[in-house]
XYZ file of C-alpha atoms in Angstrom:
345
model
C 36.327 -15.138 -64.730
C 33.620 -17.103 -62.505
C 31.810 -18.276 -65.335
C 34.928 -19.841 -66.954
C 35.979 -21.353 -63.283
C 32.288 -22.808 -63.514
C 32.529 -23.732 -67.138
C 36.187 -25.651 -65.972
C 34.545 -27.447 -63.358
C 31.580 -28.416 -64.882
C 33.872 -30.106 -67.798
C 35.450 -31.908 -65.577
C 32.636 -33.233 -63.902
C 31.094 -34.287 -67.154
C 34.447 -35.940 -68.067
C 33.995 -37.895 -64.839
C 30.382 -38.513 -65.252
C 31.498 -39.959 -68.695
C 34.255 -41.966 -68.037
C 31.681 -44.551 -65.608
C 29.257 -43.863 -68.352
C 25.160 -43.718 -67.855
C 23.873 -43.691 -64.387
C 21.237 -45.647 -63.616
C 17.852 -43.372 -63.556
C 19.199 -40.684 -65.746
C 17.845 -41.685 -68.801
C 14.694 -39.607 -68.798
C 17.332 -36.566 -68.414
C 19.306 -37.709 -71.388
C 16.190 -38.275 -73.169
C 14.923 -34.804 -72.449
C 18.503 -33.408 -73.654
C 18.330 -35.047 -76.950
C 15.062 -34.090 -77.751
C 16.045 -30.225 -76.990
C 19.087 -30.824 -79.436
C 17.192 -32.337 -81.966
C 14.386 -29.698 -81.938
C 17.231 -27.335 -82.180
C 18.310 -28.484 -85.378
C 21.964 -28.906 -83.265
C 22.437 -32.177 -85.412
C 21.787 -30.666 -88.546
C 25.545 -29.590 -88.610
C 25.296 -25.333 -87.927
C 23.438 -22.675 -87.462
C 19.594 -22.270 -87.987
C 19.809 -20.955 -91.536
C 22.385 -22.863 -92.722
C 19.976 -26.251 -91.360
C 17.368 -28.480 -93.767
C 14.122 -27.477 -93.665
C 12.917 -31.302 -94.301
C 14.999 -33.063 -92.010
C 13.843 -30.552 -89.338
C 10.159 -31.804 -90.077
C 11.314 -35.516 -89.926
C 12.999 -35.292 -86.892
C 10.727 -33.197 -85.137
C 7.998 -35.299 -86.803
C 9.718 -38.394 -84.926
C 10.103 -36.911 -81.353
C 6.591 -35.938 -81.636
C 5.302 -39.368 -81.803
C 5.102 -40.989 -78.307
C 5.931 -44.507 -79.228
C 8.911 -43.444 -80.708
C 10.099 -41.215 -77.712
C 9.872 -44.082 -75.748
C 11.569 -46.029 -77.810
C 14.373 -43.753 -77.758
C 14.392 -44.008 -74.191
C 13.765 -47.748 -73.186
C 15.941 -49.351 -76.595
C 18.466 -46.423 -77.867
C 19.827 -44.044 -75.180
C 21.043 -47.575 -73.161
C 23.470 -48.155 -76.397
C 24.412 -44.686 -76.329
C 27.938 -44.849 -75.281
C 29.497 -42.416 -72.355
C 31.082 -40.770 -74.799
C 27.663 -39.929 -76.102
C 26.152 -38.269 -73.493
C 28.858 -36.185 -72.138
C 28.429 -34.296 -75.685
C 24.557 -34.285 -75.343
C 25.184 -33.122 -71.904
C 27.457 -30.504 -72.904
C 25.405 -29.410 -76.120
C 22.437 -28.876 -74.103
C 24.725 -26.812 -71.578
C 26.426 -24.978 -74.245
C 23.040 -23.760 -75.613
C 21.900 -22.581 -72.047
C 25.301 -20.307 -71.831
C 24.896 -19.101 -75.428
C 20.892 -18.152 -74.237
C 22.051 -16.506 -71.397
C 25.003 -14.513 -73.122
C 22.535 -13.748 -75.935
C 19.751 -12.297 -73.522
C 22.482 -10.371 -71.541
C 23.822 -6.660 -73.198
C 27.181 -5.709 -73.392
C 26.411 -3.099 -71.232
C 25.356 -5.171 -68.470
C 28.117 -7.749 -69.208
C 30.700 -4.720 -68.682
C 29.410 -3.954 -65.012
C 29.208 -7.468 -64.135
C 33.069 -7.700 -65.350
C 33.205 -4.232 -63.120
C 31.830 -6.050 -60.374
C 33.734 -9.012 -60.643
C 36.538 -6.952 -60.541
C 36.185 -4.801 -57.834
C 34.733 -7.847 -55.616
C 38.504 -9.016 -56.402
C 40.187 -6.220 -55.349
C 38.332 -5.672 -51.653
C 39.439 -9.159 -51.611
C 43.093 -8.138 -52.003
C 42.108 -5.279 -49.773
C 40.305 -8.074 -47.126
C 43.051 -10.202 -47.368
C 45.816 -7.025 -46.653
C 43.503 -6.577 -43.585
C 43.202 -9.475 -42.351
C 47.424 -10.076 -42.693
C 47.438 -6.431 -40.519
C 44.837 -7.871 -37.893
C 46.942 -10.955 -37.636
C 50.078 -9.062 -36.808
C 47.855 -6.620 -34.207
C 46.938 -10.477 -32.595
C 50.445 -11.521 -32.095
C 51.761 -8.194 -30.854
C 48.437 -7.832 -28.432
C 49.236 -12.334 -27.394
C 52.921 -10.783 -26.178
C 51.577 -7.897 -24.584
C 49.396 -10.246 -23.168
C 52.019 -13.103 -22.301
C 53.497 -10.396 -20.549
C 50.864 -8.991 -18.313
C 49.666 -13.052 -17.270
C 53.276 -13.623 -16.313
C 52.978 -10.375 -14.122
C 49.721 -11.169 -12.975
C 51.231 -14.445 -12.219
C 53.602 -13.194 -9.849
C 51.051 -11.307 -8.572
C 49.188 -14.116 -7.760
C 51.983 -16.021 -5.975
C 52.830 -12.763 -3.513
C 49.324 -12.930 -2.810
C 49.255 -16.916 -2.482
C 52.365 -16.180 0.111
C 50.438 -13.809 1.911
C 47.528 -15.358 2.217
C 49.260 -18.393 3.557
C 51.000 -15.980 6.053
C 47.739 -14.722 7.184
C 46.107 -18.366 7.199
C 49.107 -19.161 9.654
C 48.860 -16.116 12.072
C 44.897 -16.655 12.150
C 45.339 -20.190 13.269
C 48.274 -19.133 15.837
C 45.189 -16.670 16.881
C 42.429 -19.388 17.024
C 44.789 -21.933 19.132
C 45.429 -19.055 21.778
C 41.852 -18.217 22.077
C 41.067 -21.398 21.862
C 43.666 -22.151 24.977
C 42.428 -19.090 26.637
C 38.793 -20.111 26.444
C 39.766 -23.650 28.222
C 41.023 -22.062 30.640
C 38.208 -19.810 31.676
C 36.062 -22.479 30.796
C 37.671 -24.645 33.756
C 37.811 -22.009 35.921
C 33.675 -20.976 35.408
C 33.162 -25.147 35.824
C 35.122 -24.549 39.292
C 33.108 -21.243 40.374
C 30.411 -23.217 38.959
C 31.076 -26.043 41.638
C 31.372 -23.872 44.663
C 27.960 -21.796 43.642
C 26.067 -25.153 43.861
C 26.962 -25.762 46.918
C 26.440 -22.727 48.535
C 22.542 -22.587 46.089
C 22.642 -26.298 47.785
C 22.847 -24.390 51.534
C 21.133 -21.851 50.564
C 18.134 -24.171 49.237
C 17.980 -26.201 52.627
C 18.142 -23.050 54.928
C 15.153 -21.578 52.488
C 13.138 -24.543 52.301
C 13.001 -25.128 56.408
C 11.970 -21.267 56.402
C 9.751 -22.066 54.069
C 8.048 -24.562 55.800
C 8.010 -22.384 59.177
C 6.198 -20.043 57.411
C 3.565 -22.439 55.623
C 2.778 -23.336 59.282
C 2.236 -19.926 60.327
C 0.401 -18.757 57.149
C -1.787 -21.632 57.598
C -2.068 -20.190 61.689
C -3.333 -17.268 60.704
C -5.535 -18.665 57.708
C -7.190 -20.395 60.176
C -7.891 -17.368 62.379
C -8.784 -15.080 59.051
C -11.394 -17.851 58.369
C -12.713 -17.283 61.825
C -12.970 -13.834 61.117
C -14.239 -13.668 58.137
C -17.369 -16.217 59.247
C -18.208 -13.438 61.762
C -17.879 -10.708 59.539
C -19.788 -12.598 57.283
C -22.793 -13.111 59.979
C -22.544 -9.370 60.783
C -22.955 -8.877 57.316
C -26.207 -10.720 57.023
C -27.403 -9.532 60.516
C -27.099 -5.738 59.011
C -28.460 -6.492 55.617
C -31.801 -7.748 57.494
C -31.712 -4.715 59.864
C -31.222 -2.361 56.918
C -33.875 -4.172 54.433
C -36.206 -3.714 57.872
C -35.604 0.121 57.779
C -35.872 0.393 54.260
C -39.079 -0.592 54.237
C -39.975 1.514 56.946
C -38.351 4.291 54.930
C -40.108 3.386 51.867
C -43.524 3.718 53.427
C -42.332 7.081 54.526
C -41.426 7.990 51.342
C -44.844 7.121 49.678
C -46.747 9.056 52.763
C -44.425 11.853 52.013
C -44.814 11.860 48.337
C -48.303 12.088 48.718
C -48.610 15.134 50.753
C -46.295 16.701 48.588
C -48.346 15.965 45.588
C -51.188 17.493 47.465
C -49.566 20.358 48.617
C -48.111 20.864 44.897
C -52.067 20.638 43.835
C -52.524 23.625 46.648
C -49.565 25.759 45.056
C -50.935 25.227 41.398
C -54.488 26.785 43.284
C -52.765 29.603 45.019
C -50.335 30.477 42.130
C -53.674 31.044 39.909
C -55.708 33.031 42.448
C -52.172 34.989 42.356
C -51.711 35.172 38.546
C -56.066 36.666 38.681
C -55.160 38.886 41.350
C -51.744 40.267 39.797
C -53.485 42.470 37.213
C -55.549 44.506 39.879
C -52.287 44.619 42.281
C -50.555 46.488 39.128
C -52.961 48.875 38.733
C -53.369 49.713 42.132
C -49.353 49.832 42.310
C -49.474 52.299 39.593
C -51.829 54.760 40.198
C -50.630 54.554 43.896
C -47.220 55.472 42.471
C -48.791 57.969 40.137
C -50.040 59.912 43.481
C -46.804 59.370 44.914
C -45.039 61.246 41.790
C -48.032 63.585 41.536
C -47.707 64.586 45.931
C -43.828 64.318 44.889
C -43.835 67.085 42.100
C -46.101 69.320 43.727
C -43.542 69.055 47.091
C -40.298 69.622 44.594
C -42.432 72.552 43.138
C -43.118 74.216 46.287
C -39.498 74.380 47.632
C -38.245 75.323 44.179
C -40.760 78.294 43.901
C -39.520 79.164 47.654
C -35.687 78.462 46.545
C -36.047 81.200 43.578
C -37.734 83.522 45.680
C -35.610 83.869 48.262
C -32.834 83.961 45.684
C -34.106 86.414 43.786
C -35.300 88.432 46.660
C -31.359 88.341 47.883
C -30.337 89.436 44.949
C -32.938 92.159 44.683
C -31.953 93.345 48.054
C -28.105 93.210 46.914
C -29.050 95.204 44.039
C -30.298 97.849 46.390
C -27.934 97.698 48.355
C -25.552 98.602 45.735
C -27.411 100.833 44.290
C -27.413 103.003 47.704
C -23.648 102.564 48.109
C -22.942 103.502 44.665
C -25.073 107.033 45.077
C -23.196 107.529 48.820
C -19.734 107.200 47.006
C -20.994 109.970 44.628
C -21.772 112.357 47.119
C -19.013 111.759 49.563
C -16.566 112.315 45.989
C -18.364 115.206 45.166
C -18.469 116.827 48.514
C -13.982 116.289 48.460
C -14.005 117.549 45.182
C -16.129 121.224 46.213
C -13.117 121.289 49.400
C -10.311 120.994 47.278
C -11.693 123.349 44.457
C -11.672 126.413 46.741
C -7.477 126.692 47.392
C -7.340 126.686 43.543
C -9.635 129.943 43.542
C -7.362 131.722 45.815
């Protein structure tokens, strides 16, 4: 189907084309389509076997020669008429859809019909789709007409109540604004009556003021006096105490010296002491050594006395004992001999 649209339209261009006849600067295409045809044998009148072998070699043996090509182009092809070339055009055409057709299988020619067909019917199937879509558009422009008239209405409440608002906000703004004139006259009056009593109140400060510069400067005067004598006293004490420092000083020195010799003495003293300490130590401890020795011997002799008497005590306890123990015997043995003698009886 598309090639026999294109096939249509390019007939009707040629028809066109052939109708003004040659353009000017197309001859070297006309030229080029001739010598295709005649190399093709197309104007030996059929196909290739059916064409003669010698006029084949003539013409090709013409179109091969250069002088006669161009003669062809600069003295012939202007005489050809439009006629003419509109069939040379459409040979040379016809032989490129016969290649084409030739080279293509039926096979392949099949699925390109296929093709062509089913790239028809999705555009049935577009153009169904698009005729839905349109519908969807008009329904969704009067669902839409409806909501802007809405939102319209909505706009003009809010219009009216923003004008209502606008209104009471500049009723507001004149009543503050009437309010605020008033207290501002009223602060410019208080303002009025505070600068005259700051006025007053400026005049009474400034002649105190003044009293009390003159009595500031009074006792300036007498601090000045003051402070001269202090000053003198100052210097009269730093000259008596610069006096007695040096006094001092020379003190000091005469001091430091004897120190330094008495500290020479005590270095002197402390080693005779430190030569001398070793032989005070021994003599401390063997004197102690007696000590303990006289000591021991002293502990000794009241301990030996200690345990004698004790044991002499409890030797003569012992004895004693003893003695009491044998009296008790006798005395029990005598009662026993008394008592034995009724029993006899």
């Amino acid at each position: 189907m598309a090639s026999y649209h294109a096939g249509s339209s390019g007939r009707s261009s040629l028809q066109g084309q052939g109708s003004q006849g040659l353009a000017p600067g197309r001859g070297e295409r006309w030229a080029s389509a001739a010598g295709q045809v005649l190399r093709s044998g197309a104007l030996g009148g059929g196909p290739q076997a059916h064409q003669d072998p010698e006029l084949s070699r003539a013409l090709k043996t013409l179109w091969d020669n250069a002088e006669v090509r161009d003669m062809v182009r600069t003295r012939l092809l202007p005489l050809v008429s439009s006629t003419g070339s509109v069939f040379l055009e459409y040979l040379v055409r016809l032989r490129r859809v016969a290649a084409q057709r030739l080279a293509r299988s039926p096979e392949s020619e099949r699925a390109r019909e296929a093709e062509l067909c089913a790239a028809w019917r999705g555009g049935r199937q577009l153009d169904a789709a698009r005729a839905r879509l349109e519908d969807q558009i008009c329904q969704q422009a009067e669902q839409l007409g409806g909501q802007v008239a809405d939102n319209a209405r909505s706009v003009a409440l809010l219009r009216h109540n923003v004008n209502l608002v606008r209104r009471q906000c500049q009723d507001e703004v004149k009543l503050i604004v009437d309010k605020s004139e008033r207290a501002m006259v009223l602060e410019w009056r208080n303002s009025e009556y505070r600068q005259e009593n700051l006025k007053a109140e400026l005049t009474s400060a400034s002649d105190k003021m003044a009293a009390t510069l003159a009595a500031h400067l009074a006792e300036e005067k007498e601090l000045r006096v003051k402070r001269h004598k202090m000053e003198t006293l100052l210097l009269t004490w730093l000259q008596k105490f610069d006096a007695d420092v040096g006094e001092k000083f020379q003190e000091h020195e005469e001091l430091t010296a004897e120190y330094e010799s008495e500290v020479k003495q005590m270095a002197e003293l402390t080693e005779r002491m430190s030569d001398q300490e070793e032989e005070y130590q021994r003599l401390l401890a063997e004197k102690l050594r007696y000590e303990k020795e006289e000591e021991d011997e002293v502990i000794f002799s009241l301990a030996s006395k200690h345990a004698a008497k004790v044991i002499q005590r409890a030797w003569r306890g012992y004895r004693m004992r003893k003695r009491l123990a044998k009296a008790a015997k006798k005395k029990g043995k005598g009662k026993g001999k008394g008592k034995a003698k009724p029993k006899s009886k």
